[in-house]
Short mmCIF file of C-alpha atoms in Angstrom, two decimals:
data_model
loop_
_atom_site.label_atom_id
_atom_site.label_comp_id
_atom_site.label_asym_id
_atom_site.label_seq_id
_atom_site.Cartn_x
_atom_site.Cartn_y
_atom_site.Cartn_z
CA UNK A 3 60.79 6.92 -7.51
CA UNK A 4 62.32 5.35 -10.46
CA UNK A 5 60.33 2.38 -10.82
CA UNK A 6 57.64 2.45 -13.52
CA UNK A 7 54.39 2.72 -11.90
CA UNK A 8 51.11 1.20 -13.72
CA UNK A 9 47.42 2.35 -12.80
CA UNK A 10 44.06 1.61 -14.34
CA UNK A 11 43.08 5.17 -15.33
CA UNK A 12 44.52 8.39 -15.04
CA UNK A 13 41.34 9.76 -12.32
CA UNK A 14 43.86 8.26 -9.91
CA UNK A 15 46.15 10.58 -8.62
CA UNK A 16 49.40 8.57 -8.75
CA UNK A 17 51.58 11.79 -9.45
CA UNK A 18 50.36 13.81 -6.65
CA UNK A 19 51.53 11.14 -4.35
CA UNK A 20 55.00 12.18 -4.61
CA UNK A 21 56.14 8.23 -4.87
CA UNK A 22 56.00 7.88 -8.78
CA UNK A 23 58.40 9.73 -11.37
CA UNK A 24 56.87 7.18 -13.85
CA UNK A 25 53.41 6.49 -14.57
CA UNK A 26 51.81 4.56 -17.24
CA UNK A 27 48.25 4.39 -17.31
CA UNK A 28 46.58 1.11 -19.15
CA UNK A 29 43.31 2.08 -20.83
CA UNK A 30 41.35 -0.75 -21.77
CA UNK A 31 37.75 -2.67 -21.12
CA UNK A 32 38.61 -5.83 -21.64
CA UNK A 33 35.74 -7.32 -20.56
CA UNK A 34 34.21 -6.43 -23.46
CA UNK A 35 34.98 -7.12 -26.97
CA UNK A 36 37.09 -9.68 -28.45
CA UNK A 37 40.58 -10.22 -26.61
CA UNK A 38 41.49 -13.53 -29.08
CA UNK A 39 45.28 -15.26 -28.30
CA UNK A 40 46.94 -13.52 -30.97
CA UNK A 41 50.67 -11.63 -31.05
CA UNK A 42 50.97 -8.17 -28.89
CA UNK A 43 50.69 -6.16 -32.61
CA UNK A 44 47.61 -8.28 -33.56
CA UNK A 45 45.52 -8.16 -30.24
CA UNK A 46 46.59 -3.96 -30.77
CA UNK A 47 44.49 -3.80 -33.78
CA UNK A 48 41.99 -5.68 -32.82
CA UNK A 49 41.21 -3.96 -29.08
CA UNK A 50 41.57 -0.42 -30.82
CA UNK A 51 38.72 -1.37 -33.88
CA UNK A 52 36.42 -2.28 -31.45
CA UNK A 53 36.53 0.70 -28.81
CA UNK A 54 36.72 2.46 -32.26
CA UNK A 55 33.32 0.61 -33.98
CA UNK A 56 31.87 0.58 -30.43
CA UNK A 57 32.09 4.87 -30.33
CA UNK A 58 33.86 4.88 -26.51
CA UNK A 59 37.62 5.76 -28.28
CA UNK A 60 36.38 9.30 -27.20
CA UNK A 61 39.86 10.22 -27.19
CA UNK A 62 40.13 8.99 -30.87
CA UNK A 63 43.82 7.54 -29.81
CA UNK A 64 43.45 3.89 -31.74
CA UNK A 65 46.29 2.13 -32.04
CA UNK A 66 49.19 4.44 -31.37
CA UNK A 67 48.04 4.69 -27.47
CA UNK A 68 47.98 0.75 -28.01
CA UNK A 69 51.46 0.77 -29.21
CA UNK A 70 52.57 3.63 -27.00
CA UNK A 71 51.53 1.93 -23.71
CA UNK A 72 53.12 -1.24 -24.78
CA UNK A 73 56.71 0.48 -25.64
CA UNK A 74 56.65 2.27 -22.03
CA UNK A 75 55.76 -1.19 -20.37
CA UNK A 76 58.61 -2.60 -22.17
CA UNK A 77 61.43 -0.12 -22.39
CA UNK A 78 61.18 -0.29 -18.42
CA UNK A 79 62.04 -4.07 -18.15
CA UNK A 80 65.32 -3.85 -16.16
CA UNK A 81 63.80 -2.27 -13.56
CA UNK A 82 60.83 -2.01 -10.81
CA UNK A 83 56.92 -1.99 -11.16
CA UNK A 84 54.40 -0.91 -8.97
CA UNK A 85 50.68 -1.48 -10.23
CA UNK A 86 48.28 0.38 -8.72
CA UNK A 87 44.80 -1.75 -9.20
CA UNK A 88 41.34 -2.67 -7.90
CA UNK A 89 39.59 -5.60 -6.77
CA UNK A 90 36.94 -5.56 -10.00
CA UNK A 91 37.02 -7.42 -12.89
CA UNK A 92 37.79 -4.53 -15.13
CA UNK A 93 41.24 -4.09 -13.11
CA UNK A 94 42.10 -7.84 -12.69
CA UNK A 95 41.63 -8.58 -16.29
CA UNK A 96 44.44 -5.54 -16.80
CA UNK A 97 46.43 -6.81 -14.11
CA UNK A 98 46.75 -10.38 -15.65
CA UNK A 99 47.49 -8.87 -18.87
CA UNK A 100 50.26 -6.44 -17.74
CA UNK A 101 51.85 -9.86 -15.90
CA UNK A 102 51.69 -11.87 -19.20
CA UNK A 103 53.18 -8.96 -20.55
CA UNK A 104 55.75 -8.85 -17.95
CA UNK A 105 56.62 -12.42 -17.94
CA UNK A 106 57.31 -11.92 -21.36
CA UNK A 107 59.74 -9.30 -20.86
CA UNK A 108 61.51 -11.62 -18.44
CA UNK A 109 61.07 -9.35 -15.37
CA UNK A 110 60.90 -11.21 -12.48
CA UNK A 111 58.42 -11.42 -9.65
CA UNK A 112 60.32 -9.69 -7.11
CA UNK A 113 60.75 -6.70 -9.10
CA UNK A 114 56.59 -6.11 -9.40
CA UNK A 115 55.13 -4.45 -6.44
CA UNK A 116 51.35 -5.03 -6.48
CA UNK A 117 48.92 -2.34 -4.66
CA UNK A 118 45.26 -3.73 -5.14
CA UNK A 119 42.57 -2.55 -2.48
CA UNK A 120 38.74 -3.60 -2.44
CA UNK A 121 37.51 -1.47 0.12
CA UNK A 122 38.70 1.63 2.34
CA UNK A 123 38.21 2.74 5.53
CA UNK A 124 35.03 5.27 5.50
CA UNK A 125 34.33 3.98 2.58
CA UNK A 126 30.88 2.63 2.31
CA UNK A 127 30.68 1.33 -1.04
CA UNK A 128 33.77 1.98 -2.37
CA UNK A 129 34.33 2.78 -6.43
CA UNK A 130 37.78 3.01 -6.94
CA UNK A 131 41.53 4.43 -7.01
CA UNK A 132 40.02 7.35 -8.01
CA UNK A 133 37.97 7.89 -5.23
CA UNK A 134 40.91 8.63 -3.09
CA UNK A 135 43.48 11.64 -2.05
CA UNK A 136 46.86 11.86 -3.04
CA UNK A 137 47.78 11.79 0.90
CA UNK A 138 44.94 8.36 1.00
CA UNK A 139 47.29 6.66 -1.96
CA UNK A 140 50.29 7.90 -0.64
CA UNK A 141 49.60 5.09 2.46
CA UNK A 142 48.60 2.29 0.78
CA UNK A 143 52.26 0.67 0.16
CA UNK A 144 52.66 0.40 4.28
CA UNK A 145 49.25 -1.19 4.60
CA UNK A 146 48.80 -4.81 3.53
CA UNK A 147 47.23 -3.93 0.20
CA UNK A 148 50.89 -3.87 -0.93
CA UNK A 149 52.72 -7.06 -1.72
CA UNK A 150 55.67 -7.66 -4.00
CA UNK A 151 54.78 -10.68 -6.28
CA UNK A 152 55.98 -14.26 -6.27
CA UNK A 153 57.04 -16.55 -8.76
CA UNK A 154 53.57 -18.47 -8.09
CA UNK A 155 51.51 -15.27 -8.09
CA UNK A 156 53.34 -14.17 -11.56
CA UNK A 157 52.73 -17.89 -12.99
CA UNK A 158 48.97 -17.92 -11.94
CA UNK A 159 48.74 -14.61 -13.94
CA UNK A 160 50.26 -16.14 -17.00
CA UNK A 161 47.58 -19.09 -16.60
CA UNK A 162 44.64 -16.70 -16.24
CA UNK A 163 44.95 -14.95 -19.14
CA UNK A 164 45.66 -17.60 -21.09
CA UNK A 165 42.62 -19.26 -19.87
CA UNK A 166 40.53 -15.81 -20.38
CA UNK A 167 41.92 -15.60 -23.76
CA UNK A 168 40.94 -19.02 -25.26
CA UNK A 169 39.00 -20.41 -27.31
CA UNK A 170 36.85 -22.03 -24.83
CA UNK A 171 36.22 -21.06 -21.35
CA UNK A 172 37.41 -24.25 -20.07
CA UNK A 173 39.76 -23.14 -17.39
CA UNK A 174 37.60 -20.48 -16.10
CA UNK A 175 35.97 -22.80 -13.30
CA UNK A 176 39.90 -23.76 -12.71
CA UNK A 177 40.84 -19.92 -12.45
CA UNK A 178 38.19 -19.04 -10.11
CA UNK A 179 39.22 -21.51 -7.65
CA UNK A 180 42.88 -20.83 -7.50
CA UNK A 181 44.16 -18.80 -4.28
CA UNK A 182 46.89 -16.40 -3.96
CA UNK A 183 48.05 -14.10 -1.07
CA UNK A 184 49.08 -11.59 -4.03
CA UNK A 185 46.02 -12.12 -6.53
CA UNK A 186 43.50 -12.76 -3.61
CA UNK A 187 40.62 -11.09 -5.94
CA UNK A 188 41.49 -12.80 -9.44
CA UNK A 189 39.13 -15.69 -7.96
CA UNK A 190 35.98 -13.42 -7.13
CA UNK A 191 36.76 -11.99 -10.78
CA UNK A 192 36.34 -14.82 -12.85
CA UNK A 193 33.52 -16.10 -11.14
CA UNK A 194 31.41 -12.55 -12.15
CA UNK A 195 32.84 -13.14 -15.78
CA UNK A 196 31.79 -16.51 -16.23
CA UNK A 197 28.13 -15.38 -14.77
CA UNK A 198 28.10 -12.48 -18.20
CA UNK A 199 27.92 -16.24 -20.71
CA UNK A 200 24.02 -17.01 -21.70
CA UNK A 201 22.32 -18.31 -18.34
CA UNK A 202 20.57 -22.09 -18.72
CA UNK A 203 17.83 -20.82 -17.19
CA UNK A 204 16.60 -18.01 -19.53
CA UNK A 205 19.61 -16.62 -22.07
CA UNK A 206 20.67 -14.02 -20.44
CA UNK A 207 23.77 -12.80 -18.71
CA UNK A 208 23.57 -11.47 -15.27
CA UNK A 209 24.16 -8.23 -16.13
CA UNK A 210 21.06 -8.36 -18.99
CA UNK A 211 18.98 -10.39 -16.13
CA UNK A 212 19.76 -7.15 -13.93
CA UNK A 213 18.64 -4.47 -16.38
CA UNK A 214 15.39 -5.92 -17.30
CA UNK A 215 14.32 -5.99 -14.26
CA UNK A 216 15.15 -2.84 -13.05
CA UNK A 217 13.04 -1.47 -16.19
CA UNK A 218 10.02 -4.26 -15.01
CA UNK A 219 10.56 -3.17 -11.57
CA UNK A 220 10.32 1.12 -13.07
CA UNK A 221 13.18 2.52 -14.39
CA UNK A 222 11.38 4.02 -17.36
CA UNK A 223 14.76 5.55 -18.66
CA UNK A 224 18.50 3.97 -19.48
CA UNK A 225 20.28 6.03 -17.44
CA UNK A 226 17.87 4.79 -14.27
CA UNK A 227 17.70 1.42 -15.25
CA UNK A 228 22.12 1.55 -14.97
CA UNK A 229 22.22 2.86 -12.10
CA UNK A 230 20.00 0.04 -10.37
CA UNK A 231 21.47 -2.59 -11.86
CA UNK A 232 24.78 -1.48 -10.74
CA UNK A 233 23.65 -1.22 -7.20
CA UNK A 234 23.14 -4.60 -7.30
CA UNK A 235 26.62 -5.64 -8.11
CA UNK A 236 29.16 -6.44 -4.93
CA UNK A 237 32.04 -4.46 -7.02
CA UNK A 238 31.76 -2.32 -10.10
CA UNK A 239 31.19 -4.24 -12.80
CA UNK A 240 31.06 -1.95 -16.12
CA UNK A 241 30.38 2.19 -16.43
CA UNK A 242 27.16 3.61 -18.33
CA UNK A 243 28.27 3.34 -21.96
CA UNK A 244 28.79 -0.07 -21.83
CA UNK A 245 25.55 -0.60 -20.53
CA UNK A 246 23.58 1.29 -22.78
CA UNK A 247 25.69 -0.30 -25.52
CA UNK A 248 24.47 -3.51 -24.19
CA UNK A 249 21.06 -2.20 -23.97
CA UNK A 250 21.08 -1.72 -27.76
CA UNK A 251 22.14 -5.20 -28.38
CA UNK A 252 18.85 -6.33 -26.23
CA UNK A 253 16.53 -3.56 -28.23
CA UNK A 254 18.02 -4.81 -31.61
CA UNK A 255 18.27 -8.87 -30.89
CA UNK A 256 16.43 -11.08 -33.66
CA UNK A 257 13.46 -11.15 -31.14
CA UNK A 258 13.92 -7.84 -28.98
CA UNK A 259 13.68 -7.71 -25.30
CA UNK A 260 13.72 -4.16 -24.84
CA UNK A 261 11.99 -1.04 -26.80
CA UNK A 262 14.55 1.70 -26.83
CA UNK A 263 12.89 5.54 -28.00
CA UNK A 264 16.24 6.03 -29.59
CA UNK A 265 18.54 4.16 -31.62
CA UNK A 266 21.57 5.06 -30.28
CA UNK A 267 20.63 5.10 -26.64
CA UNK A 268 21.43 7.48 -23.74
CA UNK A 269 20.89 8.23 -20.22
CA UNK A 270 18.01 9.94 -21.43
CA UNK A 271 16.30 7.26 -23.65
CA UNK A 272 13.21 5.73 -22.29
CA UNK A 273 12.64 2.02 -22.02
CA UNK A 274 10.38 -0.74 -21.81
CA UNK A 275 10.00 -4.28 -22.02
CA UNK A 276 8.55 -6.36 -24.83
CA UNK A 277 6.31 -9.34 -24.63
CA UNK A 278 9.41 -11.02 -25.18
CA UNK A 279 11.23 -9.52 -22.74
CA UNK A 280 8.52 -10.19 -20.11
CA UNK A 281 7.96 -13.40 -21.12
CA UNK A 282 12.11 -14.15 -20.74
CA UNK A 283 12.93 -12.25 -17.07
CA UNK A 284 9.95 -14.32 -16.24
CA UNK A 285 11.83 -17.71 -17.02
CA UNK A 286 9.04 -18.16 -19.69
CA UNK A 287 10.91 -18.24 -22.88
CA UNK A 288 14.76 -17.83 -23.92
CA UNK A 289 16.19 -14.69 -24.90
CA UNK A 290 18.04 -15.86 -28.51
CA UNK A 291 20.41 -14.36 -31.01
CA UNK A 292 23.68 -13.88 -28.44
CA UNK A 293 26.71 -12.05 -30.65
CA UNK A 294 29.40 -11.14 -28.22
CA UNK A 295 32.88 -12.22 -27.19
CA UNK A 296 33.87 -12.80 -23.86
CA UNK A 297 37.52 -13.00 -24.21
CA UNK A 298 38.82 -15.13 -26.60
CA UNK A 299 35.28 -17.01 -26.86
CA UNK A 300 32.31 -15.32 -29.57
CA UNK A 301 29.21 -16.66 -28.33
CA UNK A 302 26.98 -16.36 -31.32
CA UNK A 303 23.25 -17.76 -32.69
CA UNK A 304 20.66 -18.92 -30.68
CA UNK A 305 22.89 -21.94 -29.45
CA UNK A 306 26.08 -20.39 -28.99
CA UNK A 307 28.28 -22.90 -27.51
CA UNK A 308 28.38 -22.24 -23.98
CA UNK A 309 26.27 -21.04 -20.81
CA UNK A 310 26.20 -20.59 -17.17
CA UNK A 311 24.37 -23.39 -15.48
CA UNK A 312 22.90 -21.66 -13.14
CA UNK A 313 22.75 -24.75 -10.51
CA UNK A 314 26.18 -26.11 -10.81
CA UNK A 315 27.62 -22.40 -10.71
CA UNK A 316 29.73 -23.19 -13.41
CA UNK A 317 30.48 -22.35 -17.51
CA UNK A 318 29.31 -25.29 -19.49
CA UNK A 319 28.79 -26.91 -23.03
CA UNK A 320 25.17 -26.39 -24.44
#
C-alpha cells in the first residue's frame, strides 16, 4: 500500500484495485519526437514543445506535468515501486526511462516490483492495462507477470536507454538481442523501433509501408487506412493521432506520397496515393525528404544517415 505505484496511463484502474495508495501515472510517446541525452530539466522542455507543436498536449499541461511527474518519482526514493506496464514499445520505452530514472535515484533493484503482461486470458487481441477490471489487475502480482527486478535487469535498463537515446542507433541491434527474465519484451521492442528508420528497399518505415497500402489496397479515408494498418501490427504500436500526424508528413514530403483533402488531417479526411506514392509501395522509386527523430537520432534529407536493411534485419549506415 505504501509503495509508489507507476502505470502508463491513467485508463488503467490502478486505484480501484485496492493495492495502491500511490499512483503516478507517466504520460509520454516517446517513440515519437526527439528524446536527445540531455539533463532531466532539458529533455523536460524538449518532450513538452513537441507534444505542444505536435497539437496532442490536449491537456495543455507542458512542462509542469513534466516536472510534477519527475518530483513524485523522486520524492519516493526510499521506498518501494511497482510499475504497472505493457509488452509494446510505447510502455517499454517508459519503463527503461523510469529505471534510468531510478538508478539515478539510487533505489535499488529489489525495491522495484515490475508487473508487465502481453496477453490475457480471453483476451484475443489484447490492447492494454486498460482493457482490464479492477478485480483482473488486482491478480496480476500472484501470476508470473510480476517479478521484482535484479541488479542485471535494472543495469540492462540503464543500457537501453542510453542506447535509444544516442546519437546513433548503434546499440539497437545489441539491445534487441539481450534477454532478461524481468525485461523479457524490451527485445521484441527494439526490434519494431529499429524497423520505423528509412527501409533500404524503398524509404519508408514500416509503419508508412503499412498505411500506403492499406489506402492502395481501399481505405479511401485516414481513419480506415489506421485502423488496417494497426491490425497488422503483433502489439500496438502508436494510437490515431500519431498516425494521421504521420500521414501529414507523407502528404507534405518534398515529393508527396499521399493526397490528403485536408491539411490538418482526421479520421474523416479522404486519401489517396500519388504517382509517387504508387511508384514507391511498389519498390519502384524511393520515398525522400525523411525529418524525424527516433530517439536521440534526427534522420533528415534524402540520405539521412541510417536505414533498415531489410535483408540483414538490422539498422545500418547509408
Amino acid at each position: 500500500m505504501t509503495a509508489l505505484h507507476v502505470s502508463n496511463g491513467d485508463s488503467t484502474d490502478v486505484p480501484g484495485t485496492g493495492l495502491a495508495q500511490h499512483v503516478l501515472y507517466w504520460r509520454d510517446s516517446l517513440h515519437e519526437g526527439p528524446v536527445p541525452a540531455v539533463g532531466p530539466e532539458e529533455l523536460r522542455g524538449i518532450r513538452a514543445r513537441f507534444l505542444a507543436e505536435s497539437g496532442v498536449d490536449d491537456r495543455a499541461e507542458g512542462p509542469a506535468m513534466f516536472a510534477e511527474r519527475d518530483r513524485v518519482l523522486a520524492a519516493a526514493r526510499d521506498g518501494e515501486y511497482v510499475l504497472w506496464f505493457e509488452a509494446d514499445l510505447y510502455d517499454q520505452l517508459q519503463i527503461i526511462q523510469i529505471l534510468d530514472r531510478l538508478a539515478g535515484l539510487g533505489v535499488e533493484a529489489a525495491r522495484i516490483m515490475l508487473i508487465c503482461i502481453g496477453e490475457y486470458p480471453g483476451i484475443a487481441r489484447f490492447g492494454g492495462l486498460g482493457e482490464l477490471t479492477a478485480d483482473q489487475l488486482r491478480e496480476l502480482p500472484a501470476t508470473k507477470a510480476c517479478a521484482v527486478l535484479t541488479s542485471d535487469a535494472l543495469e540492462l535498463a540503464v543500457d537501453a536507454w542510453a542506447a535509444f537515446r544516442a546519437p546513433v542507433p548503434a546499440r539497437l541491434r545489441e539491445i534487441a538481442a539481450r534477454r532478461s527474465g524481468e525485461l523479457r519484451f524490451l527485445g521484441e521492442a527494439f526490434d519494431r523501433l529499429g524497423r520505423e528508420y528509412p527501409s533500404t528497399r524503398d524509404g519508408l518505415s514500416l509503419t508508412e509501408r503499412r498505411v500506403l497500402a492499406a489506402v492502395a489496397s481501399g481505405a479511401t479515408d485516414a481513419g480506415t487506412a489506421f485502423v488496417r494498418a494497426a491490425a497488422r501490427e503483433t502489439r500496438p504500436y502508436l494510437g490515431d493521432t500519431w498516425c494521421y500526424l504521420m500521414m501529414e508528413r507523407l502528404a507534405h514530403a518534398p515529393v508527396p506520397v499521399l493526397t490528403a483533402s485536408d491539411g490538418r488531417i482526421t479520421h474523416r479526411t479522404r486519401l489517396s496515393l500519388t504517382d509517387a506514392g504508387t511508384q514507391v509501395l511498389a519498390g519502384r522509386k524511393e520515398h525522400v525528404g525523411v525529418d524525424r527523430w527516433i530517439g536521440g537520432v534526427h534522420l533528415r534529407g534524402s540520405e539521412p544517415g541510417w536505414r533498415w536493411d531489410e535483408g540483414a534485419e538490422v539498422v545500418t549506415p547509408w
